[in-house]
Amino acid sequence: MKVKSKLLLSILIITMIFALVVTGCGKSGEEAKQGEPETKEGGSLVVGLSQVPKTLDPVLYTGTYESNVMLAIFDTLVTYTDDQQKIVGALATDWKVSDDMLEYTFNLRDDVYFHDGKYVKGRKLTAEDIKYSLERSAKESAMGRLSDLKEAEVLDEKTVKLVLKQPNAAFLARLTDPGNGIVAKEEVEGWGDAFGQNPVGTGAFVFKSWAKDDNVTMVRNDKYWAAKPNLDELVFKFIPDLSMMSNALISGDIDIATEVQGPDRQKLVNDQNIDVQTMPGMNVYFAAMNMKEGPTADIRVRQAISYALDVDAAVSNIFQFGGATRAYVPLPSKSWGYDSSLEDLAIKSRNLEKAKDLLKEAGYENGFKTTIVTPNKPLRAKWAQIMQTQLAEVGIEADIEKLEWGTYSDKVSKGEAPIYLLAWTWYPDPDFFLFQFFHQDQIGRLGNGQAFDDKEVTDLIDKAKGSTTDQAERKAIYKEVIEKAMAKVPRVEGWHKENINGIRKRVNDYKICPDDQVRIVTQERNVWVEK
Amino acid sequence: MLKYIIKRIIGLIPVLFCVSVVVFVITRVIPGDPAAVMLGPQATNEAVEALRIKLGLRDPLLVQYGRFLMQLLRGDLGTSIAYNQPVLDLILDTFPNTVLLAASSLLIATIVALPIGILSAVKQYSIFDYLSMTFALVGVSMPVYWLGLMLVLLFSIKLQLLPSIGMGSLSNGLGDILSHLILPSIALATIPMANFARITRSSMLEVVRQDYIRTARAKGLSEWKVIIKHSLKNAMVPLLTVMGMQISMMLSGAVLTETIFAWPGMGRLVVDAIEKRDFIMVQGSVMFLAFIFVFVNLCVDVLYVLVNPRISYDNKGGDSSGA
């Protein structure tokens, strides 16, 4: 008994000590939080980009490297939250959508000013500017980014109504694109063709200079509506060689390296002055099979190929240093339309016997010859080689055709590729993936170069776009689209590539985004640096 | 001499004309539609078609070529598709950077290679000769890409002495540009340096065995005078030929160095244009480079005369190839 009570007492004491230590830790943790470095103003941040922008005119830009720079200069009516799960107001405070989904009415902020340019001197933003910018985009956008817009009406100084040609639930997603950034008419008309080299917007940073092929430099916009930027200066530096970009990060010549690749990642992880951030990208890599011509027109052959391929092995081989997760569904895992229960519909593991049986059933007992068409990009070229070896095991003899991009897209669009490896990345709205991949109107285009031809799927895609703007309802429809599409085994999903950024530790409040765009000042963040 | 130069300049016209035909045809036959490549995978068919019409891609090839030629005659290289800016402006933005890089590399290469080459020849079969020629062999075989990375690893990352990328800016002072210039110049200079050293050595070896050198020595001239005044001047002709070719190659082919060190030169501009199928940019810059190439060659031919008076272009027509 005595022993028992002693034991109880000791347990009690140990528990109390433990509790004290734990709460003590908590306290010191809080103290540590209070002791976190205080936000500092000033300083310059240098971001490395691998490609050189050609123009910074919103309607003319075509590449993501250009939108990286433009995001700092221009604002859009609405924008995605930093995690890209929701659309929130930016230049617009709020908006209403008419029942027929044809009219969007936006109320504008009252505290937005243009940068000081050559023709505009810090003028206040008005509804006229929205009308001018968006109608210009609708007419002149090189990418047809706002082709749905019929007209914009100015209701009063702070209210603007956008009228669409047809209902499009993905319209707001379109408006988040920097290509639909708001510009000042005086500047665009004053500069003419040279506006793209002298951009003026309402964004957090004011364009200062552009040394061709070297850097774009901007300074902070003191009157920025979301927050006064902490940085004095923001520089985008163009470094085409990716391993040199990592070296430049280590040597301190840049503060943020984008597009970090496998082997370089390891190098950066080992450096104590650098943080490495990763995020599953808004992308999907896949192998699509021609559904109109050749042996792959037979669903049994497509199934056989899916069983013959060991995607897990391929992914771990290609990404020896990490940097990707296997894909099962034709949608980025970070898209709001993604439903992980769909993953069970995919053929997940290799089964050579089943593959051979299916081939036999389809009349290809002795295999057949085919071609894997891939753009000349290292990841996909490597996958093509692995596929070639794996397919040989079931008697399918595949040649590899490695093409330069222009030739590749031409061939795939024309439906001339038996099997092709493609990567797709776009807005988080599923329409930008599923419409492109599976809509009948897209046959003859790159996205649906395999000729996926199904009336029911096409109707569902139209319904998801044209019948409601409610995200939950749309998600349910897209789920059905994916189920119906996957039942036809049109493709073998490869992987979702992770976006990897290397960041020097002196940089604070920076987070990588799923679309791999560099955001420095948003409504949720205001990056600052230790000097 | 003047007559020769005029003759050569007239001779350049057919050369440049041929270049214009070749570059025009090549940019048109490579697969890939510039409009589709530029707008990327997500563009609509209408957008691609509209761009094709805007770029004049729907016109017959002869019309397109005629337009190109007429522009050339006016000294206009066209407007870049991707940049929407005059090609000449873009070239003039970046070409000086390439010239700066090439010139500093040439300077480094010459300053190092000449003494090594001369000494190796004068002290043939000495340890110095063996060592320097071994280094020259290694230098010639060194891939620029690898060398560039090694230089950065050592000087930028380990020693933290020099910046790894970019060109710096004049607004930060001349020192900023110079410090950015050192690593890429060394990387670009290595191969020419090794070449120059080998050629100086072999050409000096040939000259020092000539009778007139023996005579010069017999006259009692100092060894220094014999080598610099009598031998080197005569040994310069083959070296000049190689240098001329190297300069042209550096100006047009510094792409790798420019890419590794993110040097904003013309090589990158051209490679980028090829990838983007910006063929107006490609044909404009190839024409520009072709002009520079023939111009440098002409200068070298003229230099022969200045260096070696035995070469003359004025006598009796005949062969005027110089080297």
GROMACS .gro file of C-alpha atoms in nm, chain B residues 17-323:
model
  307
  548PHE     CA    1   2.249   3.884 -10.121
  549CYS     CA    2   2.312   3.509 -10.102
  550VAL     CA    3   2.300   3.525  -9.723
  551SER     CA    4   1.965   3.703  -9.742
  552VAL     CA    5   1.821   3.431  -9.968
  553VAL     CA    6   1.952   3.148  -9.753
  554VAL     CA    7   1.837   3.295  -9.424
  555PHE     CA    8   1.496   3.380  -9.565
  556VAL     CA    9   1.444   3.031  -9.701
  557ILE     CA   10   1.569   2.861  -9.385
  558THR     CA   11   1.346   3.062  -9.155
  559ARG     CA   12   1.047   2.976  -9.375
  560VAL     CA   13   1.110   2.603  -9.410
  561ILE     CA   14   1.173   2.516  -9.046
  562PRO     CA   15   0.854   2.360  -8.916
  563GLY     CA   16   0.643   2.545  -8.664
  564ASP     CA   17   0.407   2.831  -8.723
  565PRO     CA   18   0.541   3.150  -8.561
  566ALA     CA   19   0.189   3.266  -8.473
  567ALA     CA   20   0.105   2.938  -8.298
  568VAL     CA   21   0.438   2.920  -8.119
  569MET     CA   22   0.409   3.278  -8.000
  570LEU     CA   23   0.060   3.247  -7.864
  571GLY     CA   24   0.124   2.914  -7.694
  572PRO     CA   25  -0.093   2.611  -7.636
  573GLN     CA   26  -0.397   2.793  -7.502
  574ALA     CA   27  -0.460   3.041  -7.783
  575THR     CA   28  -0.779   3.022  -7.986
  576ASN     CA   29  -0.772   2.940  -8.358
  577GLU     CA   30  -0.909   3.285  -8.437
  578ALA     CA   31  -0.630   3.453  -8.241
  579VAL     CA   32  -0.366   3.250  -8.424
  580GLU     CA   33  -0.518   3.327  -8.764
  581ALA     CA   34  -0.545   3.698  -8.685
  582LEU     CA   35  -0.179   3.707  -8.589
  583ARG     CA   36  -0.079   3.523  -8.907
  584ILE     CA   37  -0.251   3.788  -9.116
  585LYS     CA   38  -0.101   4.068  -8.910
  586LEU     CA   39   0.248   3.927  -8.957
  587GLY     CA   40   0.200   3.892  -9.331
  588LEU     CA   41   0.241   3.515  -9.314
  589ARG     CA   42  -0.052   3.466  -9.547
  590ASP     CA   43   0.126   3.653  -9.830
  591PRO     CA   44   0.305   3.453 -10.101
  592LEU     CA   45   0.670   3.380 -10.018
  593LEU     CA   46   0.800   3.594 -10.304
  594VAL     CA   47   0.605   3.893 -10.178
  595GLN     CA   48   0.744   3.833  -9.830
  596TYR     CA   49   1.098   3.809  -9.964
  597GLY     CA   50   1.054   4.120 -10.177
  598ARG     CA   51   0.937   4.309  -9.870
  599PHE     CA   52   1.236   4.184  -9.672
  600LEU     CA   53   1.479   4.289  -9.947
  601MET     CA   54   1.329   4.633  -9.992
  602GLN     CA   55   1.351   4.692  -9.619
  603LEU     CA   56   1.714   4.576  -9.619
  604LEU     CA   57   1.804   4.822  -9.892
  605ARG     CA   58   1.661   5.099  -9.679
  606GLY     CA   59   1.870   4.977  -9.386
  607ASP     CA   60   1.558   4.856  -9.207
  608LEU     CA   61   1.581   4.507  -9.057
  609GLY     CA   62   1.208   4.485  -8.984
  610THR     CA   63   1.005   4.475  -8.666
  611SER     CA   64   1.048   4.187  -8.426
  612ILE     CA   65   0.736   3.974  -8.392
  613ALA     CA   66   0.786   3.895  -8.025
  614TYR     CA   67   0.908   4.232  -7.903
  615ASN     CA   68   0.702   4.447  -8.139
  616GLN     CA   69   1.008   4.671  -8.171
  617PRO     CA   70   1.248   4.744  -8.459
  618VAL     CA   71   1.505   4.464  -8.490
  619LEU     CA   72   1.787   4.713  -8.535
  620ASP     CA   73   1.701   4.885  -8.207
  621LEU     CA   74   1.707   4.552  -8.025
  622ILE     CA   75   2.040   4.462  -8.183
  623LEU     CA   76   2.189   4.797  -8.096
  624ASP     CA   77   2.070   4.750  -7.738
  625THR     CA   78   2.256   4.423  -7.697
  626PHE     CA   79   2.537   4.422  -7.956
  627PRO     CA   80   2.758   4.667  -7.762
  628ASN     CA   81   2.744   4.427  -7.465
  629THR     CA   82   2.863   4.144  -7.686
  630VAL     CA   83   3.139   4.364  -7.829
  631LEU     CA   84   3.250   4.453  -7.477
  632LEU     CA   85   3.263   4.088  -7.376
  633ALA     CA   86   3.439   3.981  -7.697
  634ALA     CA   87   3.690   4.265  -7.683
  635SER     CA   88   3.787   4.201  -7.323
  636SER     CA   89   3.820   3.830  -7.394
  637LEU     CA   90   4.036   3.900  -7.696
  638LEU     CA   91   4.252   4.130  -7.488
  639ILE     CA   92   4.299   3.869  -7.216
  640ALA     CA   93   4.365   3.597  -7.472
  641THR     CA   94   4.625   3.801  -7.657
  642ILE     CA   95   4.804   3.935  -7.352
  643VAL     CA   96   4.845   3.587  -7.210
  644ALA     CA   97   4.894   3.388  -7.529
  645LEU     CA   98   5.154   3.599  -7.711
  646PRO     CA   99   5.430   3.584  -7.448
  647ILE     CA  100   5.361   3.215  -7.384
  648GLY     CA  101   5.374   3.134  -7.754
  649ILE     CA  102   5.693   3.333  -7.809
  650LEU     CA  103   5.868   3.189  -7.506
  651SER     CA  104   5.768   2.835  -7.601
  652ALA     CA  105   5.912   2.884  -7.947
  653VAL     CA  106   6.232   3.045  -7.829
  654LYS     CA  107   6.280   2.781  -7.563
  655GLN     CA  108   6.156   2.490  -7.768
  656TYR     CA  109   6.155   2.152  -7.589
  657SER     CA  110   6.214   2.318  -7.252
  658ILE     CA  111   5.999   2.238  -6.950
  659PHE     CA  112   5.821   2.568  -6.999
  660ASP     CA  113   5.740   2.471  -7.358
  661TYR     CA  114   5.598   2.133  -7.257
  662LEU     CA  115   5.399   2.275  -6.970
  663SER     CA  116   5.251   2.565  -7.159
  664MET     CA  117   5.158   2.352  -7.459
  665THR     CA  118   4.993   2.097  -7.233
  666PHE     CA  119   4.790   2.374  -7.077
  667ALA     CA  120   4.705   2.504  -7.422
  668LEU     CA  121   4.581   2.159  -7.522
  669VAL     CA  122   4.366   2.141  -7.210
  670GLY     CA  123   4.243   2.494  -7.277
  671VAL     CA  124   4.138   2.415  -7.633
  672SER     CA  125   3.946   2.111  -7.517
  673MET     CA  126   3.774   2.281  -7.223
  674PRO     CA  127   3.396   2.312  -7.265
  675VAL     CA  128   3.295   2.672  -7.193
  676TYR     CA  129   2.990   2.554  -7.003
  677TRP     CA  130   3.192   2.349  -6.756
  678LEU     CA  131   3.462   2.613  -6.719
  679GLY     CA  132   3.201   2.882  -6.656
  680LEU     CA  133   3.039   2.679  -6.379
  681MET     CA  134   3.375   2.606  -6.219
  682LEU     CA  135   3.474   2.972  -6.224
  683VAL     CA  136   3.147   3.066  -6.058
  684LEU     CA  137   3.183   2.792  -5.797
  685LEU     CA  138   3.529   2.913  -5.708
  686PHE     CA  139   3.512   3.290  -5.736
  687SER     CA  140   3.149   3.362  -5.658
  688ILE     CA  141   3.041   3.091  -5.420
  689LYS     CA  142   3.355   2.978  -5.236
  690LEU     CA  143   3.562   3.296  -5.233
  691GLN     CA  144   3.271   3.539  -5.279
  692LEU     CA  145   3.497   3.771  -5.473
  693LEU     CA  146   3.306   3.829  -5.795
  694PRO     CA  147   2.939   3.843  -5.897
  695SER     CA  148   2.815   3.529  -6.066
  696ILE     CA  149   2.569   3.666  -6.319
  697GLY     CA  150   2.455   3.968  -6.511
  698MET     CA  151   2.635   4.273  -6.635
  699GLY     CA  152   2.594   4.525  -6.356
  700SER     CA  153   2.505   4.881  -6.429
  701LEU     CA  154   2.699   5.192  -6.515
  702SER     CA  155   2.495   5.380  -6.258
  703ASN     CA  156   2.683   5.182  -5.992
  704GLY     CA  157   3.014   5.291  -6.138
  705LEU     CA  158   3.254   5.143  -6.390
  706GLY     CA  159   3.383   4.903  -6.125
  707ASP     CA  160   3.045   4.728  -6.117
  708ILE     CA  161   3.061   4.650  -6.488
  709LEU     CA  162   3.427   4.545  -6.467
  710SER     CA  163   3.366   4.306  -6.179
  711HIS     CA  164   3.079   4.147  -6.371
  712LEU     CA  165   3.296   4.126  -6.681
  713ILE     CA  166   3.588   3.929  -6.537
  714LEU     CA  167   3.444   3.577  -6.513
  715PRO     CA  168   3.264   3.565  -6.849
  716SER     CA  169   3.568   3.717  -7.024
  717ILE     CA  170   3.798   3.454  -6.880
  718ALA     CA  171   3.557   3.177  -6.975
  719LEU     CA  172   3.522   3.309  -7.328
  720ALA     CA  173   3.897   3.380  -7.359
  721THR     CA  174   4.023   3.032  -7.270
  722ILE     CA  175   3.981   2.859  -7.605
  723PRO     CA  176   4.110   3.147  -7.819
  724MET     CA  177   4.394   3.193  -7.571
  725ALA     CA  178   4.504   2.835  -7.612
  726ASN     CA  179   4.466   2.860  -7.989
  727PHE     CA  180   4.665   3.180  -8.010
  728ALA     CA  181   4.947   3.038  -7.798
  729ARG     CA  182   4.978   2.729  -8.018
  730ILE     CA  183   4.971   2.926  -8.339
  731THR     CA  184   5.216   3.189  -8.215
  732ARG     CA  185   5.453   2.911  -8.116
  733SER     CA  186   5.438   2.720  -8.444
  734SER     CA  187   5.455   3.026  -8.658
  735MET     CA  188   5.745   3.167  -8.456
  736LEU     CA  189   5.927   2.835  -8.486
  737GLU     CA  190   5.900   2.858  -8.860
  738VAL     CA  191   6.028   3.212  -8.871
  739VAL     CA  192   6.322   3.174  -8.632
  740ARG     CA  193   6.468   2.910  -8.860
  741GLN     CA  194   6.475   3.148  -9.158
  742ASP     CA  195   6.803   3.275  -9.298
  743TYR     CA  196   6.727   3.640  -9.233
  744ILE     CA  197   6.694   3.571  -8.862
  745ARG     CA  198   7.032   3.405  -8.863
  746THR     CA  199   7.164   3.709  -9.048
  747ALA     CA  200   7.008   3.938  -8.791
  748ARG     CA  201   7.176   3.745  -8.514
  749ALA     CA  202   7.506   3.744  -8.706
  750LYS     CA  203   7.479   4.123  -8.734
  751GLY     CA  204   7.500   4.123  -8.357
  752LEU     CA  205   7.147   4.244  -8.287
  753SER     CA  206   7.023   4.183  -7.936
  754GLU     CA  207   6.811   3.869  -7.893
  755TRP     CA  208   6.517   4.086  -7.786
  756LYS     CA  209   6.531   4.285  -8.112
  757VAL     CA  210   6.565   3.969  -8.319
  758ILE     CA  211   6.260   3.816  -8.161
  759ILE     CA  212   6.025   4.110  -8.137
  760LYS     CA  213   6.120   4.313  -8.441
  761HIS     CA  214   6.227   4.053  -8.692
  762SER     CA  215   6.057   3.730  -8.596
  763LEU     CA  216   5.729   3.828  -8.435
  764LYS     CA  217   5.626   4.073  -8.703
  765ASN     CA  218   5.665   3.806  -8.967
  766ALA     CA  219   5.500   3.545  -8.754
  767MET     CA  220   5.191   3.765  -8.707
  768VAL     CA  221   5.024   3.688  -9.040
  769PRO     CA  222   4.881   3.347  -8.953
  770LEU     CA  223   4.799   3.472  -8.606
  771LEU     CA  224   4.601   3.763  -8.750
  772THR     CA  225   4.402   3.526  -8.969
  773VAL     CA  226   4.304   3.319  -8.669
  774MET     CA  227   4.231   3.628  -8.463
  775GLY     CA  228   4.001   3.765  -8.731
  776MET     CA  229   3.807   3.442  -8.735
  777GLN     CA  230   3.796   3.431  -8.357
  778ILE     CA  231   3.659   3.783  -8.333
  779SER     CA  232   3.380   3.700  -8.574
  780MET     CA  233   3.309   3.381  -8.385
  781MET     CA  234   3.308   3.557  -8.051
  782LEU     CA  235   3.067   3.818  -8.174
  783SER     CA  236   2.825   3.567  -8.316
  784GLY     CA  237   2.898   3.263  -8.107
  785ALA     CA  238   2.932   3.379  -7.750
  786VAL     CA  239   2.585   3.235  -7.692
  787LEU     CA  240   2.693   2.975  -7.439
  788THR     CA  241   2.896   3.217  -7.234
  789GLU     CA  242   2.618   3.471  -7.250
  790THR     CA  243   2.366   3.213  -7.139
  791ILE     CA  244   2.570   3.080  -6.848
  792PHE     CA  245   2.656   3.421  -6.711
  793ALA     CA  246   2.322   3.579  -6.803
  794TRP     CA  247   2.517   3.836  -7.003
  795PRO     CA  248   2.268   4.048  -7.198
  796GLY     CA  249   2.437   4.008  -7.535
  797MET     CA  250   2.324   3.950  -7.888
  798GLY     CA  251   2.377   3.574  -7.893
  799ARG     CA  252   2.098   3.520  -7.644
  800LEU     CA  253   1.872   3.750  -7.840
  801VAL     CA  254   1.916   3.537  -8.152
  802VAL     CA  255   1.876   3.199  -7.981
  803ASP     CA  256   1.566   3.323  -7.806
  804ALA     CA  257   1.430   3.446  -8.138
  805ILE     CA  258   1.484   3.106  -8.298
  806GLU     CA  259   1.297   2.932  -8.017
  807LYS     CA  260   1.014   3.180  -8.044
  808ARG     CA  261   1.005   3.149  -8.424
  809ASP     CA  262   1.052   3.525  -8.440
  810PHE     CA  263   1.193   3.489  -8.788
  811ILE     CA  264   1.198   3.861  -8.859
  812MET     CA  265   1.436   3.892  -8.565
  813VAL     CA  266   1.635   3.588  -8.683
  814GLN     CA  267   1.678   3.704  -9.040
  815GLY     CA  268   1.756   4.060  -8.930
  816SER     CA  269   2.022   3.957  -8.683
  817VAL     CA  270   2.178   3.700  -8.916
  818MET     CA  271   2.207   3.971  -9.182
  819PHE     CA  272   2.364   4.199  -8.926
  820LEU     CA  273   2.612   3.932  -8.816
  821ALA     CA  274   2.693   3.841  -9.175
  822PHE     CA  275   2.776   4.204  -9.237
  823ILE     CA  276   2.998   4.216  -8.929
  824PHE     CA  277   3.167   3.892  -9.033
  825VAL     CA  278   3.261   4.011  -9.380
  826PHE     CA  279   3.361   4.348  -9.244
  827VAL     CA  280   3.598   4.197  -8.989
  828ASN     CA  281   3.749   3.978  -9.258
  829LEU     CA  282   3.804   4.277  -9.478
  830CYS     CA  283   3.976   4.457  -9.192
  831VAL     CA  284   4.204   4.159  -9.134
  832ASP     CA  285   4.302   4.150  -9.500
  833VAL     CA  286   4.390   4.517  -9.484
  834LEU     CA  287   4.585   4.462  -9.163
  835TYR     CA  288   4.808   4.205  -9.335
  836VAL     CA  289   4.955   4.484  -9.542
  837LEU     CA  290   5.023   4.701  -9.244
  838VAL     CA  291   5.187   4.418  -9.054
  839ASN     CA  292   5.376   4.262  -9.339
  840PRO     CA  293   5.476   4.498  -9.619
  841ARG     CA  294   5.565   4.205  -9.844
  842ILE     CA  295   5.194   4.153  -9.897
  843SER     CA  296   5.053   4.397 -10.141
  844TYR     CA  297   4.717   4.407 -10.312
  845ASP     CA  298   4.804   4.668 -10.569
  846ASN     CA  299   5.019   4.462 -10.801
  847LYS     CA  300   4.889   4.318 -11.121
  848GLY     CA  301   4.537   4.222 -11.024
  849GLY     CA  302   4.571   3.847 -10.986
  850ASP     CA  303   4.506   3.670 -10.664
  851SER     CA  304   4.404   3.903 -10.388
  852SER     CA  305   4.312   3.662 -10.122
  853GLY     CA  306   4.591   3.788  -9.899
  854ALA     CA  307   4.653   3.500  -9.668
   0.00000   0.00000   0.00000
